[in-house]
Amino acid sequence: MRKDSNVSLVYSTDVGRIAPEVETKQIPDGDGVVRIHKDSKGRKGKGVSVIKGLALDEKALKALAQKLKKQCGCGGTVKEFNIEVQTDNREQLKTLLEKLNYKVKLAGG
């Protein structure tokens, strides 16, 4: 960038006094039991399994979700410290999580 002697900087948005707000999400404390719920609300009747109660940070949750999706051969996502896996096979999810030394309960219908 060329510097012109006739032009002076009046205002810049590059640097300011306002520090950016850092949003830190608090990891919810669980009771040590991972619960697998069946849910189809708001999904046009498609059933998903929602895994709740994992006391992990976002990075670890995403890694675990990736592993579970690969083992089940289906899709899914991580929302609000819960893992949603697009399968109705909760027994398979239960055995996979028990292999990873989690205490698992099937909850809901």
PDB file of N, CA and C in Angstrom:
ATOM      1  N   MET A   1       0.838  -1.175   0.000  1.00  0.00           N
ATOM      2  CA  MET A   1       0.000   0.000   0.000  1.00  0.00           C
ATOM      3  C   MET A   1       0.882   1.237   0.000  1.00  0.00           C
ATOM      4  N   ARG A   2       0.596   2.172  -0.898  1.00  0.00           N
ATOM      5  CA  ARG A   2       1.361   3.411  -0.999  1.00  0.00           C
ATOM      6  C   ARG A   2       0.888   4.411   0.035  1.00  0.00           C
ATOM      7  N   LYS A   3       1.821   5.112   0.580  1.00  0.00           N
ATOM      8  CA  LYS A   3       1.481   6.119   1.573  1.00  0.00           C
ATOM      9  C   LYS A   3       1.438   7.487   0.897  1.00  0.00           C
ATOM     10  N   ASP A   4       0.322   8.158   0.991  1.00  0.00           N
ATOM     11  CA  ASP A   4       0.159   9.484   0.407  1.00  0.00           C
ATOM     12  C   ASP A   4       0.255  10.512   1.523  1.00  0.00           C
ATOM     13  N   SER A   5       1.058  11.524   1.330  1.00  0.00           N
ATOM     14  CA  SER A   5       1.271  12.517   2.386  1.00  0.00           C
ATOM     15  C   SER A   5       0.065  13.434   2.571  1.00  0.00           C
ATOM     16  N   ASN A   6      -0.816  13.500   1.592  1.00  0.00           N
ATOM     17  CA  ASN A   6      -1.985  14.369   1.693  1.00  0.00           C
ATOM     18  C   ASN A   6      -3.173  13.688   2.364  1.00  0.00           C
ATOM     19  N   VAL A   7      -3.076  12.370   2.639  1.00  0.00           N
ATOM     20  CA  VAL A   7      -4.188  11.621   3.209  1.00  0.00           C
ATOM     21  C   VAL A   7      -3.806  11.167   4.613  1.00  0.00           C
ATOM     22  N   SER A   8      -4.686  11.415   5.556  1.00  0.00           N
ATOM     23  CA  SER A   8      -4.439  10.937   6.921  1.00  0.00           C
ATOM     24  C   SER A   8      -5.607  10.062   7.359  1.00  0.00           C
ATOM     25  N   LEU A   9      -5.302   9.102   8.200  1.00  0.00           N
ATOM     26  CA  LEU A   9      -6.312   8.162   8.673  1.00  0.00           C
ATOM     27  C   LEU A   9      -7.208   8.854   9.686  1.00  0.00           C
ATOM     28  N   VAL A  10      -8.506   8.825   9.440  1.00  0.00           N
ATOM     29  CA  VAL A  10      -9.456   9.464  10.332  1.00  0.00           C
ATOM     30  C   VAL A  10     -10.052   8.439  11.291  1.00  0.00           C
ATOM     31  N   TYR A  11     -10.468   7.288  10.745  1.00  0.00           N
ATOM     32  CA  TYR A  11     -11.119   6.262  11.566  1.00  0.00           C
ATOM     33  C   TYR A  11     -10.861   4.906  10.929  1.00  0.00           C
ATOM     34  N   SER A  12     -10.615   3.924  11.755  1.00  0.00           N
ATOM     35  CA  SER A  12     -10.380   2.585  11.236  1.00  0.00           C
ATOM     36  C   SER A  12     -11.148   1.578  12.074  1.00  0.00           C
ATOM     37  N   THR A  13     -11.708   0.579  11.415  1.00  0.00           N
ATOM     38  CA  THR A  13     -12.422  -0.472  12.137  1.00  0.00           C
ATOM     39  C   THR A  13     -11.530  -1.674  12.422  1.00  0.00           C
ATOM     40  N   ASP A  14     -10.260  -1.603  11.974  1.00  0.00           N
ATOM     41  CA  ASP A  14      -9.345  -2.725  12.184  1.00  0.00           C
ATOM     42  C   ASP A  14      -8.983  -2.896  13.650  1.00  0.00           C
ATOM     43  N   VAL A  15      -8.747  -1.818  14.336  1.00  0.00           N
ATOM     44  CA  VAL A  15      -8.318  -1.890  15.737  1.00  0.00           C
ATOM     45  C   VAL A  15      -9.237  -0.993  16.542  1.00  0.00           C
ATOM     46  N   GLY A  16      -9.726  -1.508  17.644  1.00  0.00           N
ATOM     47  CA  GLY A  16     -10.614  -0.716  18.483  1.00  0.00           C
ATOM     48  C   GLY A  16     -10.357  -0.985  19.947  1.00  0.00           C
ATOM     49  N   ARG A  17     -11.019  -0.236  20.785  1.00  0.00           N
ATOM     50  CA  ARG A  17     -10.860  -0.407  22.224  1.00  0.00           C
ATOM     51  C   ARG A  17     -11.767  -1.484  22.783  1.00  0.00           C
ATOM     52  N   ILE A  18     -12.769  -1.876  22.034  1.00  0.00           N
ATOM     53  CA  ILE A  18     -13.721  -2.867  22.509  1.00  0.00           C
ATOM     54  C   ILE A  18     -13.149  -4.256  22.277  1.00  0.00           C
ATOM     55  N   ALA A  19     -12.970  -4.979  23.352  1.00  0.00           N
ATOM     56  CA  ALA A  19     -12.449  -6.342  23.231  1.00  0.00           C
ATOM     57  C   ALA A  19     -13.572  -7.264  22.760  1.00  0.00           C
ATOM     58  N   PRO A  20     -13.269  -8.185  21.846  1.00  0.00           N
ATOM     59  CA  PRO A  20     -14.316  -9.103  21.394  1.00  0.00           C
ATOM     60  C   PRO A  20     -14.774  -9.998  22.531  1.00  0.00           C
ATOM     61  N   GLU A  21     -16.081 -10.215  22.564  1.00  0.00           N
ATOM     62  CA  GLU A  21     -16.655 -11.070  23.598  1.00  0.00           C
ATOM     63  C   GLU A  21     -16.334 -12.514  23.312  1.00  0.00           C
ATOM     64  N   VAL A  22     -15.725 -13.172  24.258  1.00  0.00           N
ATOM     65  CA  VAL A  22     -15.398 -14.577  24.103  1.00  0.00           C
ATOM     66  C   VAL A  22     -16.508 -15.379  24.751  1.00  0.00           C
ATOM     67  N   GLU A  23     -17.166 -16.184  23.939  1.00  0.00           N
ATOM     68  CA  GLU A  23     -18.290 -16.970  24.438  1.00  0.00           C
ATOM     69  C   GLU A  23     -17.783 -18.338  24.879  1.00  0.00           C
ATOM     70  N   THR A  24     -17.874 -18.593  26.162  1.00  0.00           N
ATOM     71  CA  THR A  24     -17.464 -19.892  26.684  1.00  0.00           C
ATOM     72  C   THR A  24     -18.719 -20.619  27.136  1.00  0.00           C
ATOM     73  N   LYS A  25     -18.903 -21.771  26.589  1.00  0.00           N
ATOM     74  CA  LYS A  25     -20.068 -22.570  26.953  1.00  0.00           C
ATOM     75  C   LYS A  25     -19.676 -23.504  28.082  1.00  0.00           C
ATOM     76  N   GLN A  26     -20.506 -23.533  29.098  1.00  0.00           N
ATOM     77  CA  GLN A  26     -20.266 -24.371  30.255  1.00  0.00           C
ATOM     78  C   GLN A  26     -20.671 -25.808  29.952  1.00  0.00           C
ATOM     79  N   ILE A  27     -19.766 -26.739  30.212  1.00  0.00           N
ATOM     80  CA  ILE A  27     -20.069 -28.149  29.999  1.00  0.00           C
ATOM     81  C   ILE A  27     -21.039 -28.591  31.090  1.00  0.00           C
ATOM     82  N   PRO A  28     -22.206 -29.142  30.706  1.00  0.00           N
ATOM     83  CA  PRO A  28     -23.169 -29.554  31.726  1.00  0.00           C
ATOM     84  C   PRO A  28     -22.657 -30.745  32.531  1.00  0.00           C
ATOM     85  N   ASP A  29     -22.869 -30.669  33.835  1.00  0.00           N
ATOM     86  CA  ASP A  29     -22.485 -31.770  34.705  1.00  0.00           C
ATOM     87  C   ASP A  29     -23.544 -32.859  34.629  1.00  0.00           C
ATOM     88  N   GLY A  30     -23.112 -34.079  34.438  1.00  0.00           N
ATOM     89  CA  GLY A  30     -24.029 -35.205  34.386  1.00  0.00           C
ATOM     90  C   GLY A  30     -23.949 -36.008  35.661  1.00  0.00           C
ATOM     91  N   ASP A  31     -24.764 -37.037  35.733  1.00  0.00           N
ATOM     92  CA  ASP A  31     -24.742 -37.914  36.897  1.00  0.00           C
ATOM     93  C   ASP A  31     -23.897 -39.158  36.629  1.00  0.00           C
ATOM     94  N   GLY A  32     -23.142 -39.146  35.540  1.00  0.00           N
ATOM     95  CA  GLY A  32     -22.287 -40.275  35.213  1.00  0.00           C
ATOM     96  C   GLY A  32     -22.956 -41.325  34.354  1.00  0.00           C
ATOM     97  N   VAL A  33     -24.237 -41.116  34.035  1.00  0.00           N
ATOM     98  CA  VAL A  33     -24.982 -42.065  33.219  1.00  0.00           C
ATOM     99  C   VAL A  33     -25.298 -41.408  31.879  1.00  0.00           C
ATOM    100  N   VAL A  34     -24.947 -42.090  30.800  1.00  0.00           N
ATOM    101  CA  VAL A  34     -25.251 -41.611  29.462  1.00  0.00           C
ATOM    102  C   VAL A  34     -26.606 -42.183  29.069  1.00  0.00           C
ATOM    103  N   ARG A  35     -27.514 -41.318  28.626  1.00  0.00           N
ATOM    104  CA  ARG A  35     -28.860 -41.759  28.264  1.00  0.00           C
ATOM    105  C   ARG A  35     -29.068 -41.607  26.761  1.00  0.00           C
ATOM    106  N   ILE A  36     -29.683 -42.626  26.171  1.00  0.00           N
ATOM    107  CA  ILE A  36     -29.982 -42.599  24.742  1.00  0.00           C
ATOM    108  C   ILE A  36     -31.492 -42.512  24.577  1.00  0.00           C
ATOM    109  N   HIS A  37     -31.951 -41.380  24.056  1.00  0.00           N
ATOM    110  CA  HIS A  37     -33.377 -41.135  23.835  1.00  0.00           C
ATOM    111  C   HIS A  37     -33.711 -41.324  22.366  1.00  0.00           C
ATOM    112  N   LYS A  38     -34.935 -41.756  22.098  1.00  0.00           N
ATOM    113  CA  LYS A  38     -35.444 -41.802  20.735  1.00  0.00           C
ATOM    114  C   LYS A  38     -36.281 -40.554  20.529  1.00  0.00           C
ATOM    115  N   ASP A  39     -36.050 -39.856  19.422  1.00  0.00           N
ATOM    116  CA  ASP A  39     -36.758 -38.605  19.188  1.00  0.00           C
ATOM    117  C   ASP A  39     -37.116 -38.491  17.712  1.00  0.00           C
ATOM    118  N   SER A  40     -38.325 -37.989  17.433  1.00  0.00           N
ATOM    119  CA  SER A  40     -38.720 -37.740  16.049  1.00  0.00           C
ATOM    120  C   SER A  40     -39.445 -36.406  15.919  1.00  0.00           C
ATOM    121  N   LYS A  41     -39.479 -35.640  16.991  1.00  0.00           N
ATOM    122  CA  LYS A  41     -40.200 -34.378  17.006  1.00  0.00           C
ATOM    123  C   LYS A  41     -39.496 -33.346  16.130  1.00  0.00           C
ATOM    124  N   GLY A  42     -40.230 -32.739  15.223  1.00  0.00           N
ATOM    125  CA  GLY A  42     -39.687 -31.706  14.366  1.00  0.00           C
ATOM    126  C   GLY A  42     -38.816 -32.231  13.241  1.00  0.00           C
ATOM    127  N   ARG A  43     -38.894 -33.526  12.965  1.00  0.00           N
ATOM    128  CA  ARG A  43     -38.052 -34.120  11.927  1.00  0.00           C
ATOM    129  C   ARG A  43     -38.876 -34.849  10.877  1.00  0.00           C
ATOM    130  N   LYS A  44     -40.127 -34.464  10.725  1.00  0.00           N
ATOM    131  CA  LYS A  44     -41.045 -35.052   9.738  1.00  0.00           C
ATOM    132  C   LYS A  44     -41.165 -36.561   9.904  1.00  0.00           C
ATOM    133  N   GLY A  45     -41.193 -37.020  11.147  1.00  0.00           N
ATOM    134  CA  GLY A  45     -41.402 -38.436  11.423  1.00  0.00           C
ATOM    135  C   GLY A  45     -40.152 -39.280  11.400  1.00  0.00           C
ATOM    136  N   LYS A  46     -39.033 -38.718  10.995  1.00  0.00           N
ATOM    137  CA  LYS A  46     -37.785 -39.473  10.967  1.00  0.00           C
ATOM    138  C   LYS A  46     -37.261 -39.612  12.388  1.00  0.00           C
ATOM    139  N   GLY A  47     -36.908 -40.816  12.768  1.00  0.00           N
ATOM    140  CA  GLY A  47     -36.413 -41.062  14.118  1.00  0.00           C
ATOM    141  C   GLY A  47     -34.911 -40.878  14.223  1.00  0.00           C
ATOM    142  N   VAL A  48     -34.484 -40.250  15.307  1.00  0.00           N
ATOM    143  CA  VAL A  48     -33.068 -40.118  15.611  1.00  0.00           C
ATOM    144  C   VAL A  48     -32.846 -40.555  17.049  1.00  0.00           C
ATOM    145  N   SER A  49     -31.632 -40.938  17.349  1.00  0.00           N
ATOM    146  CA  SER A  49     -31.247 -41.266  18.711  1.00  0.00           C
ATOM    147  C   SER A  49     -30.430 -40.115  19.260  1.00  0.00           C
ATOM    148  N   VAL A  50     -30.855 -39.583  20.402  1.00  0.00           N
ATOM    149  CA  VAL A  50     -30.182 -38.455  21.026  1.00  0.00           C
ATOM    150  C   VAL A  50     -29.421 -38.978  22.237  1.00  0.00           C
ATOM    151  N   ILE A  51     -28.122 -38.752  22.247  1.00  0.00           N
ATOM    152  CA  ILE A  51     -27.265 -39.222  23.336  1.00  0.00           C
ATOM    153  C   ILE A  51     -27.003 -38.031  24.250  1.00  0.00           C
ATOM    154  N   LYS A  52     -27.451 -38.146  25.499  1.00  0.00           N
ATOM    155  CA  LYS A  52     -27.329 -37.061  26.478  1.00  0.00           C
ATOM    156  C   LYS A  52     -26.511 -37.534  27.673  1.00  0.00           C
ATOM    157  N   GLY A  53     -25.904 -36.579  28.362  1.00  0.00           N
ATOM    158  CA  GLY A  53     -25.207 -36.880  29.600  1.00  0.00           C
ATOM    159  C   GLY A  53     -23.722 -37.131  29.445  1.00  0.00           C
ATOM    160  N   LEU A  54     -23.168 -36.825  28.288  1.00  0.00           N
ATOM    161  CA  LEU A  54     -21.723 -36.961  28.099  1.00  0.00           C
ATOM    162  C   LEU A  54     -21.057 -35.684  28.599  1.00  0.00           C
ATOM    163  N   ALA A  55     -20.230 -35.785  29.596  1.00  0.00           N
ATOM    164  CA  ALA A  55     -19.548 -34.611  30.152  1.00  0.00           C
ATOM    165  C   ALA A  55     -18.240 -34.383  29.406  1.00  0.00           C
ATOM    166  N   LEU A  56     -18.364 -34.018  28.119  1.00  0.00           N
ATOM    167  CA  LEU A  56     -17.199 -33.780  27.266  1.00  0.00           C
ATOM    168  C   LEU A  56     -17.286 -32.384  26.674  1.00  0.00           C
ATOM    169  N   ASP A  57     -16.133 -31.829  26.292  1.00  0.00           N
ATOM    170  CA  ASP A  57     -16.136 -30.541  25.615  1.00  0.00           C
ATOM    171  C   ASP A  57     -16.536 -30.733  24.155  1.00  0.00           C
ATOM    172  N   GLU A  58     -16.705 -29.625  23.438  1.00  0.00           N
ATOM    173  CA  GLU A  58     -17.237 -29.692  22.067  1.00  0.00           C
ATOM    174  C   GLU A  58     -16.345 -30.486  21.128  1.00  0.00           C
ATOM    175  N   LYS A  59     -15.039 -30.327  21.271  1.00  0.00           N
ATOM    176  CA  LYS A  59     -14.119 -31.023  20.374  1.00  0.00           C
ATOM    177  C   LYS A  59     -14.192 -32.539  20.585  1.00  0.00           C
ATOM    178  N   ALA A  60     -14.233 -32.967  21.842  1.00  0.00           N
ATOM    179  CA  ALA A  60     -14.322 -34.393  22.151  1.00  0.00           C
ATOM    180  C   ALA A  60     -15.678 -34.962  21.731  1.00  0.00           C
ATOM    181  N   LEU A  61     -16.747 -34.174  21.886  1.00  0.00           N
ATOM    182  CA  LEU A  61     -18.076 -34.614  21.454  1.00  0.00           C
ATOM    183  C   LEU A  61     -18.122 -34.836  19.949  1.00  0.00           C
ATOM    184  N   LYS A  62     -17.523 -33.911  19.193  1.00  0.00           N
ATOM    185  CA  LYS A  62     -17.524 -34.052  17.743  1.00  0.00           C
ATOM    186  C   LYS A  62     -16.728 -35.282  17.309  1.00  0.00           C
ATOM    187  N   ALA A  63     -15.624 -35.554  17.991  1.00  0.00           N
ATOM    188  CA  ALA A  63     -14.822 -36.734  17.660  1.00  0.00           C
ATOM    189  C   ALA A  63     -15.590 -38.017  17.973  1.00  0.00           C
ATOM    190  N   LEU A  64     -16.283 -38.045  19.126  1.00  0.00           N
ATOM    191  CA  LEU A  64     -17.076 -39.225  19.483  1.00  0.00           C
ATOM    192  C   LEU A  64     -18.245 -39.396  18.529  1.00  0.00           C
ATOM    193  N   ALA A  65     -18.892 -38.302  18.144  1.00  0.00           N
ATOM    194  CA  ALA A  65     -20.012 -38.375  17.198  1.00  0.00           C
ATOM    195  C   ALA A  65     -19.533 -38.924  15.865  1.00  0.00           C
ATOM    196  N   GLN A  66     -18.386 -38.493  15.414  1.00  0.00           N
ATOM    197  CA  GLN A  66     -17.834 -38.982  14.154  1.00  0.00           C
ATOM    198  C   GLN A  66     -17.596 -40.488  14.217  1.00  0.00           C
ATOM    199  N   LYS A  67     -17.068 -40.945  15.347  1.00  0.00           N
ATOM    200  CA  LYS A  67     -16.797 -42.375  15.524  1.00  0.00           C
ATOM    201  C   LYS A  67     -18.099 -43.187  15.520  1.00  0.00           C
ATOM    202  N   LEU A  68     -19.111 -42.692  16.238  1.00  0.00           N
ATOM    203  CA  LEU A  68     -20.395 -43.400  16.312  1.00  0.00           C
ATOM    204  C   LEU A  68     -21.085 -43.439  14.947  1.00  0.00           C
ATOM    205  N   LYS A  69     -21.053 -42.328  14.224  1.00  0.00           N
ATOM    206  CA  LYS A  69     -21.688 -42.275  12.907  1.00  0.00           C
ATOM    207  C   LYS A  69     -21.015 -43.239  11.941  1.00  0.00           C
ATOM    208  N   LYS A  70     -19.710 -43.337  12.034  1.00  0.00           N
ATOM    209  CA  LYS A  70     -18.982 -44.238  11.147  1.00  0.00           C
ATOM    210  C   LYS A  70     -19.318 -45.695  11.461  1.00  0.00           C
ATOM    211  N   GLN A  71     -19.416 -46.021  12.749  1.00  0.00           N
ATOM    212  CA  GLN A  71     -19.738 -47.391  13.155  1.00  0.00           C
ATOM    213  C   GLN A  71     -21.164 -47.780  12.769  1.00  0.00           C
ATOM    214  N   CYS A  72     -22.082 -46.824  12.851  1.00  0.00           N
ATOM    215  CA  CYS A  72     -23.489 -47.109  12.531  1.00  0.00           C
ATOM    216  C   CYS A  72     -23.785 -46.964  11.037  1.00  0.00           C
ATOM    217  N   GLY A  73     -22.931 -46.285  10.313  1.00  0.00           N
ATOM    218  CA  GLY A  73     -23.168 -46.066   8.891  1.00  0.00           C
ATOM    219  C   GLY A  73     -24.306 -45.103   8.633  1.00  0.00           C
ATOM    220  N   CYS A  74     -24.353 -44.035   9.403  1.00  0.00           N
ATOM    221  CA  CYS A  74     -25.436 -43.066   9.254  1.00  0.00           C
ATOM    222  C   CYS A  74     -24.908 -41.665   9.550  1.00  0.00           C
ATOM    223  N   GLY A  75     -25.785 -40.687   9.437  1.00  0.00           N
ATOM    224  CA  GLY A  75     -25.409 -39.305   9.681  1.00  0.00           C
ATOM    225  C   GLY A  75     -25.756 -38.878  11.091  1.00  0.00           C
ATOM    226  N   GLY A  76     -25.459 -37.653  11.385  1.00  0.00           N
ATOM    227  CA  GLY A  76     -25.773 -37.117  12.703  1.00  0.00           C
ATOM    228  C   GLY A  76     -25.112 -35.776  12.910  1.00  0.00           C
ATOM    229  N   THR A  77     -25.280 -35.234  14.120  1.00  0.00           N
ATOM    230  CA  THR A  77     -24.735 -33.929  14.447  1.00  0.00           C
ATOM    231  C   THR A  77     -24.565 -33.798  15.957  1.00  0.00           C
ATOM    232  N   VAL A  78     -23.907 -32.714  16.364  1.00  0.00           N
ATOM    233  CA  VAL A  78     -23.767 -32.372  17.777  1.00  0.00           C
ATOM    234  C   VAL A  78     -24.509 -31.063  17.996  1.00  0.00           C
ATOM    235  N   LYS A  79     -25.485 -31.069  18.909  1.00  0.00           N
ATOM    236  CA  LYS A  79     -26.256 -29.871  19.238  1.00  0.00           C
ATOM    237  C   LYS A  79     -26.358 -29.738  20.748  1.00  0.00           C
ATOM    238  N   GLU A  80     -25.927 -28.601  21.267  1.00  0.00           N
ATOM    239  CA  GLU A  80     -26.077 -28.264  22.689  1.00  0.00           C
ATOM    240  C   GLU A  80     -25.588 -29.377  23.604  1.00  0.00           C
ATOM    241  N   PHE A  81     -24.377 -29.876  23.381  1.00  0.00           N
ATOM    242  CA  PHE A  81     -23.736 -30.929  24.170  1.00  0.00           C
ATOM    243  C   PHE A  81     -24.488 -32.252  24.115  1.00  0.00           C
ATOM    244  N   ASN A  82     -25.312 -32.453  23.090  1.00  0.00           N
ATOM    245  CA  ASN A  82     -25.981 -33.724  22.834  1.00  0.00           C
ATOM    246  C   ASN A  82     -25.565 -34.199  21.449  1.00  0.00           C
ATOM    247  N   ILE A  83     -25.464 -35.522  21.303  1.00  0.00           N
ATOM    248  CA  ILE A  83     -25.143 -36.096  20.003  1.00  0.00           C
ATOM    249  C   ILE A  83     -26.425 -36.665  19.419  1.00  0.00           C
ATOM    250  N   GLU A  84     -26.760 -36.260  18.198  1.00  0.00           N
ATOM    251  CA  GLU A  84     -27.927 -36.800  17.493  1.00  0.00           C
ATOM    252  C   GLU A  84     -27.424 -37.692  16.371  1.00  0.00           C
ATOM    253  N   VAL A  85     -27.800 -38.970  16.419  1.00  0.00           N
ATOM    254  CA  VAL A  85     -27.395 -39.931  15.399  1.00  0.00           C
ATOM    255  C   VAL A  85     -28.654 -40.379  14.664  1.00  0.00           C
ATOM    256  N   GLN A  86     -28.620 -40.366  13.343  1.00  0.00           N
ATOM    257  CA  GLN A  86     -29.811 -40.649  12.547  1.00  0.00           C
ATOM    258  C   GLN A  86     -30.016 -42.154  12.400  1.00  0.00           C
ATOM    259  N   THR A  87     -30.310 -42.797  13.507  1.00  0.00           N
ATOM    260  CA  THR A  87     -30.615 -44.222  13.496  1.00  0.00           C
ATOM    261  C   THR A  87     -31.579 -44.530  14.628  1.00  0.00           C
ATOM    262  N   ASP A  88     -32.378 -45.570  14.442  1.00  0.00           N
ATOM    263  CA  ASP A  88     -33.260 -46.036  15.506  1.00  0.00           C
ATOM    264  C   ASP A  88     -32.626 -47.178  16.290  1.00  0.00           C
ATOM    265  N   ASN A  89     -31.465 -47.641  15.870  1.00  0.00           N
ATOM    266  CA  ASN A  89     -30.801 -48.774  16.498  1.00  0.00           C
ATOM    267  C   ASN A  89     -30.043 -48.317  17.748  1.00  0.00           C
ATOM    268  N   ARG A  90     -30.798 -48.144  18.852  1.00  0.00           N
ATOM    269  CA  ARG A  90     -30.191 -47.676  20.093  1.00  0.00           C
ATOM    270  C   ARG A  90     -29.351 -48.758  20.759  1.00  0.00           C
ATOM    271  N   GLU A  91     -29.679 -50.028  20.515  1.00  0.00           N
ATOM    272  CA  GLU A  91     -28.902 -51.124  21.110  1.00  0.00           C
ATOM    273  C   GLU A  91     -27.468 -51.107  20.595  1.00  0.00           C
ATOM    274  N   GLN A  92     -27.293 -50.828  19.303  1.00  0.00           N
ATOM    275  CA  GLN A  92     -25.954 -50.767  18.730  1.00  0.00           C
ATOM    276  C   GLN A  92     -25.171 -49.604  19.340  1.00  0.00           C
ATOM    277  N   LEU A  93     -25.833 -48.458  19.496  1.00  0.00           N
ATOM    278  CA  LEU A  93     -25.179 -47.307  20.123  1.00  0.00           C
ATOM    279  C   LEU A  93     -24.800 -47.623  21.563  1.00  0.00           C
ATOM    280  N   LYS A  94     -25.674 -48.349  22.257  1.00  0.00           N
ATOM    281  CA  LYS A  94     -25.405 -48.703  23.649  1.00  0.00           C
ATOM    282  C   LYS A  94     -24.157 -49.576  23.744  1.00  0.00           C
ATOM    283  N   THR A  95     -24.059 -50.587  22.890  1.00  0.00           N
ATOM    284  CA  THR A  95     -22.885 -51.473  22.956  1.00  0.00           C
ATOM    285  C   THR A  95     -21.609 -50.716  22.577  1.00  0.00           C
ATOM    286  N   LEU A  96     -21.693 -49.806  21.595  1.00  0.00           N
ATOM    287  CA  LEU A  96     -20.511 -49.033  21.212  1.00  0.00           C
ATOM    288  C   LEU A  96     -20.038 -48.129  22.350  1.00  0.00           C
ATOM    289  N   LEU A  97     -20.982 -47.492  23.044  1.00  0.00           N
ATOM    290  CA  LEU A  97     -20.606 -46.619  24.151  1.00  0.00           C
ATOM    291  C   LEU A  97     -20.108 -47.415  25.361  1.00  0.00           C
ATOM    292  N   GLU A  98     -20.677 -48.610  25.581  1.00  0.00           N
ATOM    293  CA  GLU A  98     -20.207 -49.434  26.688  1.00  0.00           C
ATOM    294  C   GLU A  98     -18.786 -49.931  26.441  1.00  0.00           C
ATOM    295  N   LYS A  99     -18.435 -50.154  25.173  1.00  0.00           N
ATOM    296  CA  LYS A  99     -17.052 -50.527  24.852  1.00  0.00           C
ATOM    297  C   LYS A  99     -16.084 -49.404  25.179  1.00  0.00           C
ATOM    298  N   LEU A 100     -16.580 -48.166  25.156  1.00  0.00           N
ATOM    299  CA  LEU A 100     -15.757 -47.002  25.494  1.00  0.00           C
ATOM    300  C   LEU A 100     -15.834 -46.658  26.980  1.00  0.00           C
ATOM    301  N   ASN A 101     -16.317 -47.605  27.796  1.00  0.00           N
ATOM    302  CA  ASN A 101     -16.382 -47.499  29.260  1.00  0.00           C
ATOM    303  C   ASN A 101     -17.335 -46.420  29.761  1.00  0.00           C
ATOM    304  N   TYR A 102     -18.468 -46.276  29.093  1.00  0.00           N
ATOM    305  CA  TYR A 102     -19.540 -45.388  29.572  1.00  0.00           C
ATOM    306  C   TYR A 102     -20.633 -46.253  30.178  1.00  0.00           C
ATOM    307  N   LYS A 103     -21.278 -45.729  31.232  1.00  0.00           N
ATOM    308  CA  LYS A 103     -22.456 -46.381  31.803  1.00  0.00           C
ATOM    309  C   LYS A 103     -23.663 -45.849  31.035  1.00  0.00           C
ATOM    310  N   VAL A 104     -24.388 -46.751  30.352  1.00  0.00           N
ATOM    311  CA  VAL A 104     -25.418 -46.346  29.396  1.00  0.00           C
ATOM    312  C   VAL A 104     -26.775 -46.882  29.813  1.00  0.00           C
ATOM    313  N   LYS A 105     -27.812 -46.033  29.648  1.00  0.00           N
ATOM    314  CA  LYS A 105     -29.203 -46.449  29.853  1.00  0.00           C
ATOM    315  C   LYS A 105     -30.006 -46.041  28.634  1.00  0.00           C
ATOM    316  N   LEU A 106     -30.951 -46.891  28.253  1.00  0.00           N
ATOM    317  CA  LEU A 106     -31.899 -46.530  27.202  1.00  0.00           C
ATOM    318  C   LEU A 106     -33.058 -45.813  27.865  1.00  0.00           C
ATOM    319  N   ALA A 107     -33.342 -44.609  27.423  1.00  0.00           N
ATOM    320  CA  ALA A 107     -34.384 -43.798  28.047  1.00  0.00           C
ATOM    321  C   ALA A 107     -35.458 -43.468  27.013  1.00  0.00           C
ATOM    322  N   GLY A 108     -36.655 -43.269  27.448  1.00  0.00           N
ATOM    323  CA  GLY A 108     -37.746 -42.917  26.545  1.00  0.00           C
ATOM    324  C   GLY A 108     -38.232 -44.100  25.751  1.00  0.00           C
ATOM    325  N   GLY A 109     -39.188 -43.860  24.843  1.00  0.00           N
ATOM    326  CA  GLY A 109     -39.810 -44.916  24.067  1.00  0.00           C
ATOM    327  C   GLY A 109     -38.992 -45.301  22.950  1.00  0.00           C
TER     328      GLY A 109
END
